[in-house]
mmCIF file with all atom_site columns, C-alpha atoms in Angstrom:
data_model
loop_
_atom_site.group_PDB
_atom_site.id
_atom_site.type_symbol
_atom_site.label_atom_id
_atom_site.label_alt_id
_atom_site.label_comp_id
_atom_site.label_asym_id
_atom_site.label_entity_id
_atom_site.label_seq_id
_atom_site.pdbx_PDB_ins_code
_atom_site.Cartn_x
_atom_site.Cartn_y
_atom_site.Cartn_z
_atom_site.occupancy
_atom_site.B_iso_or_equiv
_atom_site.pdbx_formal_charge
_atom_site.auth_seq_id
_atom_site.auth_comp_id
_atom_site.auth_asym_id
_atom_site.auth_atom_id
_atom_site.pdbx_PDB_model_num
ATOM 1   C CA . MET I 1 1   ? 151.550 48.963  88.425  1.00 55.00 ? 1   MET I CA 1
ATOM 2   C CA . LEU I 1 2   ? 150.339 51.888  90.452  1.00 62.00 ? 2   LEU I CA 1
ATOM 3   C CA . ILE I 1 3   ? 147.159 50.295  91.858  1.00 61.00 ? 3   ILE I CA 1
ATOM 4   C CA . SER I 1 4   ? 147.667 47.377  94.137  1.00 60.00 ? 4   SER I CA 1
ATOM 5   C CA . SER I 1 5   ? 145.555 44.295  93.736  1.00 60.00 ? 5   SER I CA 1
ATOM 6   C CA . ALA I 1 6   ? 144.081 44.769  97.243  1.00 57.00 ? 6   ALA I CA 1
ATOM 7   C CA . PHE I 1 7   ? 142.404 48.048  96.242  1.00 56.00 ? 7   PHE I CA 1
ATOM 8   C CA . ALA I 1 8   ? 141.126 46.578  93.028  1.00 54.00 ? 8   ALA I CA 1
ATOM 9   C CA . GLN I 1 9   ? 139.512 43.650  94.835  1.00 57.00 ? 9   GLN I CA 1
ATOM 10  C CA . THR I 1 10  ? 137.720 45.824  97.446  1.00 58.00 ? 10  THR I CA 1
ATOM 11  C CA . ALA I 1 11  ? 136.140 48.205  94.918  1.00 54.00 ? 11  ALA I CA 1
ATOM 12  C CA . PRO I 1 12  ? 132.322 47.869  94.900  1.00 59.00 ? 12  PRO I CA 1
ATOM 13  C CA . ALA I 1 13  ? 130.832 46.149  91.905  1.00 56.00 ? 13  ALA I CA 1
ATOM 14  C CA . ALA I 1 14  ? 128.436 48.108  89.733  1.00 53.00 ? 14  ALA I CA 1
ATOM 15  C CA . THR I 1 15  ? 124.909 47.230  90.787  1.00 50.00 ? 15  THR I CA 1
ATOM 16  C CA . ALA I 1 16  ? 122.083 47.227  88.329  1.00 49.00 ? 16  ALA I CA 1
ATOM 17  C CA . GLY I 1 17  ? 118.616 48.567  89.043  1.00 50.00 ? 17  GLY I CA 1
ATOM 18  C CA . GLY I 1 18  ? 117.049 49.287  92.454  1.00 53.00 ? 18  GLY I CA 1
ATOM 19  C CA . GLY I 1 19  ? 120.078 49.742  94.712  1.00 65.00 ? 19  GLY I CA 1
ATOM 20  C CA . ASN I 1 20  ? 121.418 52.656  92.690  1.00 81.00 ? 20  ASN I CA 1
ATOM 21  C CA . LEU I 1 21  ? 118.019 54.438  92.642  1.00 82.00 ? 21  LEU I CA 1
ATOM 22  C CA . MET I 1 22  ? 117.686 54.293  96.420  1.00 82.00 ? 22  MET I CA 1
ATOM 23  C CA . SER I 1 23  ? 121.165 55.687  96.981  1.00 83.00 ? 23  SER I CA 1
ATOM 24  C CA . SER I 1 24  ? 120.526 58.599  94.602  1.00 83.00 ? 24  SER I CA 1
ATOM 25  C CA . LEU I 1 25  ? 117.265 59.447  96.420  1.00 81.00 ? 25  LEU I CA 1
ATOM 26  C CA . THR I 1 26  ? 118.978 59.490  99.797  1.00 86.00 ? 26  THR I CA 1
ATOM 27  C CA . GLY I 1 27  ? 121.715 61.653  98.291  1.00 86.00 ? 27  GLY I CA 1
ATOM 28  C CA . MET I 1 28  ? 119.160 64.233  97.150  1.00 89.00 ? 28  MET I CA 1
ATOM 29  C CA . MET I 1 29  ? 117.373 64.285  100.510 1.00 91.00 ? 29  MET I CA 1
ATOM 30  C CA . PRO I 1 30  ? 119.497 67.103  102.044 1.00 91.00 ? 30  PRO I CA 1
ATOM 31  C CA . LEU I 1 31  ? 118.845 69.294  98.985  1.00 91.00 ? 31  LEU I CA 1
ATOM 32  C CA . VAL I 1 32  ? 115.086 68.739  99.214  1.00 91.00 ? 32  VAL I CA 1
ATOM 33  C CA . LEU I 1 33  ? 115.169 69.384  102.957 1.00 93.00 ? 33  LEU I CA 1
ATOM 34  C CA . MET I 1 34  ? 117.065 72.665  102.412 1.00 94.00 ? 34  MET I CA 1
ATOM 35  C CA . PHE I 1 35  ? 114.456 73.831  99.894  1.00 93.00 ? 35  PHE I CA 1
ATOM 36  C CA . VAL I 1 36  ? 111.599 73.060  102.289 1.00 92.00 ? 36  VAL I CA 1
ATOM 37  C CA . VAL I 1 37  ? 113.295 74.953  105.118 1.00 93.00 ? 37  VAL I CA 1
ATOM 38  C CA . LEU I 1 38  ? 114.067 77.879  102.791 1.00 93.00 ? 38  LEU I CA 1
ATOM 39  C CA . TYR I 1 39  ? 110.423 78.010  101.711 1.00 92.00 ? 39  TYR I CA 1
ATOM 40  C CA . PHE I 1 40  ? 109.045 78.146  105.254 1.00 91.00 ? 40  PHE I CA 1
ATOM 41  C CA . ILE I 1 41  ? 111.674 80.528  106.625 1.00 94.00 ? 41  ILE I CA 1
ATOM 42  C CA . MET I 1 42  ? 112.100 83.025  103.753 1.00 93.00 ? 42  MET I CA 1
ATOM 43  C CA . ILE I 1 43  ? 109.683 82.681  100.839 1.00 93.00 ? 43  ILE I CA 1
ATOM 44  C CA . ARG I 1 44  ? 106.384 82.164  102.670 1.00 93.00 ? 44  ARG I CA 1
ATOM 45  C CA . PRO I 1 45  ? 106.744 85.132  105.089 1.00 94.00 ? 45  PRO I CA 1
ATOM 46  C CA . GLN I 1 46  ? 107.784 87.414  102.205 1.00 94.00 ? 46  GLN I CA 1
ATOM 47  C CA . MET I 1 47  ? 104.701 86.423  100.206 1.00 95.00 ? 47  MET I CA 1
ATOM 48  C CA . LYS I 1 48  ? 102.543 87.098  103.271 1.00 96.00 ? 48  LYS I CA 1
ATOM 49  C CA . ARG I 1 49  ? 104.059 90.607  103.675 1.00 95.00 ? 49  ARG I CA 1
ATOM 50  C CA . GLN I 1 50  ? 103.477 91.360  99.985  1.00 95.00 ? 50  GLN I CA 1
ATOM 51  C CA . LYS I 1 51  ? 99.845  90.289  100.286 1.00 96.00 ? 51  LYS I CA 1
ATOM 52  C CA . GLU I 1 52  ? 99.317  92.506  103.364 1.00 96.00 ? 52  GLU I CA 1
ATOM 53  C CA . HIS I 1 53  ? 100.976 95.483  101.608 1.00 95.00 ? 53  HIS I CA 1
ATOM 54  C CA . ARG I 1 54  ? 98.794  95.023  98.516  1.00 95.00 ? 54  ARG I CA 1
ATOM 55  C CA . ALA I 1 55  ? 95.665  94.924  100.698 1.00 95.00 ? 55  ALA I CA 1
ATOM 56  C CA . MET I 1 56  ? 96.770  98.094  102.510 1.00 95.00 ? 56  MET I CA 1
ATOM 57  C CA . ILE I 1 57  ? 97.358  99.926  99.220  1.00 95.00 ? 57  ILE I CA 1
ATOM 58  C CA . ASP I 1 58  ? 94.004  98.810  97.816  1.00 94.00 ? 58  ASP I CA 1
ATOM 59  C CA . ALA I 1 59  ? 92.233  100.097 100.938 1.00 94.00 ? 59  ALA I CA 1
ATOM 60  C CA . LEU I 1 60  ? 93.690  103.636 100.747 1.00 94.00 ? 60  LEU I CA 1
ATOM 61  C CA . ALA I 1 61  ? 91.065  106.363 100.690 1.00 94.00 ? 61  ALA I CA 1
ATOM 62  C CA . LYS I 1 62  ? 90.823  110.130 100.808 1.00 95.00 ? 62  LYS I CA 1
ATOM 63  C CA . GLY I 1 63  ? 91.667  111.443 104.279 1.00 93.00 ? 63  GLY I CA 1
ATOM 64  C CA . ASP I 1 64  ? 94.103  108.651 105.226 1.00 94.00 ? 64  ASP I CA 1
ATOM 65  C CA . GLU I 1 65  ? 97.398  109.755 106.743 1.00 95.00 ? 65  GLU I CA 1
ATOM 66  C CA . VAL I 1 66  ? 100.341 107.863 105.254 1.00 96.00 ? 66  VAL I CA 1
ATOM 67  C CA . VAL I 1 67  ? 104.117 107.563 105.258 1.00 96.00 ? 67  VAL I CA 1
ATOM 68  C CA . THR I 1 68  ? 105.861 106.846 101.959 1.00 96.00 ? 68  THR I CA 1
ATOM 69  C CA . SER I 1 69  ? 108.933 104.659 101.546 1.00 94.00 ? 69  SER I CA 1
ATOM 70  C CA . GLY I 1 70  ? 110.983 107.847 101.091 1.00 93.00 ? 70  GLY I CA 1
ATOM 71  C CA . GLY I 1 71  ? 109.870 109.175 104.465 1.00 93.00 ? 71  GLY I CA 1
ATOM 72  C CA . LEU I 1 72  ? 107.327 111.702 103.186 1.00 94.00 ? 72  LEU I CA 1
ATOM 73  C CA . VAL I 1 73  ? 104.374 112.108 105.565 1.00 95.00 ? 73  VAL I CA 1
ATOM 74  C CA . GLY I 1 74  ? 101.058 113.471 104.354 1.00 95.00 ? 74  GLY I CA 1
ATOM 75  C CA . LYS I 1 75  ? 97.311  113.238 104.099 1.00 95.00 ? 75  LYS I CA 1
ATOM 76  C CA . VAL I 1 76  ? 95.692  111.675 101.027 1.00 96.00 ? 76  VAL I CA 1
ATOM 77  C CA . THR I 1 77  ? 93.641  114.282 99.138  1.00 95.00 ? 77  THR I CA 1
ATOM 78  C CA . ARG I 1 78  ? 92.983  112.455 95.865  1.00 95.00 ? 78  ARG I CA 1
ATOM 79  C CA . VAL I 1 79  ? 93.189  108.814 94.848  1.00 95.00 ? 79  VAL I CA 1
ATOM 80  C CA . SER I 1 80  ? 93.590  107.591 91.272  1.00 92.00 ? 80  SER I CA 1
ATOM 81  C CA . GLU I 1 81  ? 94.382  104.167 89.859  1.00 91.00 ? 81  GLU I CA 1
ATOM 82  C CA . GLY I 1 82  ? 98.180  104.333 90.138  1.00 91.00 ? 82  GLY I CA 1
ATOM 83  C CA . PHE I 1 83  ? 98.856  107.552 92.032  1.00 95.00 ? 83  PHE I CA 1
ATOM 84  C CA . LEU I 1 84  ? 97.952  109.404 95.209  1.00 95.00 ? 84  LEU I CA 1
ATOM 85  C CA . HIS I 1 85  ? 97.973  113.117 95.890  1.00 96.00 ? 85  HIS I CA 1
ATOM 86  C CA . LEU I 1 86  ? 99.335  113.876 99.351  1.00 96.00 ? 86  LEU I CA 1
ATOM 87  C CA . GLU I 1 87  ? 99.023  117.154 101.206 1.00 95.00 ? 87  GLU I CA 1
ATOM 88  C CA . VAL I 1 88  ? 102.367 117.493 102.987 1.00 94.00 ? 88  VAL I CA 1
ATOM 89  C CA . ALA I 1 89  ? 101.790 121.039 104.232 1.00 93.00 ? 89  ALA I CA 1
ATOM 90  C CA . SER I 1 90  ? 98.984  123.550 104.051 1.00 92.00 ? 90  SER I CA 1
ATOM 91  C CA . GLY I 1 91  ? 98.485  124.210 100.342 1.00 92.00 ? 91  GLY I CA 1
ATOM 92  C CA . VAL I 1 92  ? 101.378 121.945 99.266  1.00 96.00 ? 92  VAL I CA 1
ATOM 93  C CA . GLU I 1 93  ? 100.350 118.808 97.395  1.00 96.00 ? 93  GLU I CA 1
ATOM 94  C CA . VAL I 1 94  ? 102.609 116.140 95.889  1.00 97.00 ? 94  VAL I CA 1
ATOM 95  C CA . GLN I 1 95  ? 101.852 113.182 93.675  1.00 96.00 ? 95  GLN I CA 1
ATOM 96  C CA . VAL I 1 96  ? 103.284 109.754 94.583  1.00 96.00 ? 96  VAL I CA 1
ATOM 97  C CA . GLN I 1 97  ? 102.803 106.222 93.340  1.00 96.00 ? 97  GLN I CA 1
ATOM 98  C CA . ARG I 1 98  ? 100.456 104.055 95.374  1.00 94.00 ? 98  ARG I CA 1
ATOM 99  C CA . SER I 1 99  ? 103.147 101.414 95.780  1.00 93.00 ? 99  SER I CA 1
ATOM 100 C CA . ALA I 1 100 ? 105.399 103.989 97.516  1.00 95.00 ? 100 ALA I CA 1
ATOM 101 C CA . VAL I 1 101 ? 103.142 104.008 100.585 1.00 96.00 ? 101 VAL I CA 1
ATOM 102 C CA . ALA I 1 102 ? 104.931 102.178 103.385 1.00 95.00 ? 102 ALA I CA 1
ATOM 103 C CA . GLN I 1 103 ? 102.526 102.686 106.254 1.00 94.00 ? 103 GLN I CA 1
ATOM 104 C CA . VAL I 1 104 ? 99.066  104.046 107.010 1.00 95.00 ? 104 VAL I CA 1
ATOM 105 C CA . LEU I 1 105 ? 99.072  106.119 110.199 1.00 94.00 ? 105 LEU I CA 1
ATOM 106 C CA . PRO I 1 106 ? 96.223  106.201 112.708 1.00 92.00 ? 106 PRO I CA 1
ATOM 107 C CA . LYS I 1 107 ? 93.705  109.015 112.164 1.00 88.00 ? 107 LYS I CA 1
ATOM 108 C CA . GLY I 1 108 ? 94.731  112.288 113.830 1.00 86.00 ? 108 GLY I CA 1
ATOM 109 C CA . THR I 1 109 ? 98.448  111.533 113.886 1.00 86.00 ? 109 THR I CA 1
ATOM 110 C CA . LEU I 1 110 ? 99.337  114.556 111.781 1.00 83.00 ? 110 LEU I CA 1
ATOM 111 C CA . SER I 1 111 ? 98.719  117.969 113.225 1.00 72.00 ? 111 SER I CA 1
ATOM 112 C CA . THR I 1 112 ? 97.633  120.363 110.513 1.00 52.00 ? 112 THR I CA 1
ATOM 113 C CA . GLY I 1 113 ? 98.402  123.462 112.561 1.00 49.00 ? 113 GLY I CA 1
ATOM 114 C CA . LYS I 1 114 ? 95.024  125.038 111.900 1.00 47.00 ? 114 LYS I CA 1
#
């Protein structure tokens, strides 16, 4: 025989009921703890940033100076439901999606050169 009788005698007996449930709960504890840490370190701050960005986009108005995610800097001339018209130079106007706005600059940041 390959298994000695000493190993066979020391093997734990199968328990029925409550003991097995408690051991499975303690085995899942590290997984639950990892999810909680992941939520507070990664998911919650990302949701907060998305909420702030949405509020910034909703508050855009004509005359605001903005920077898009592509690096385009301009002044908002027209606002529609999904798009903005930015004046990037004197007489040059481009249309961008509202969600492309990365940052609203303080008033007077852009010099128009007039």
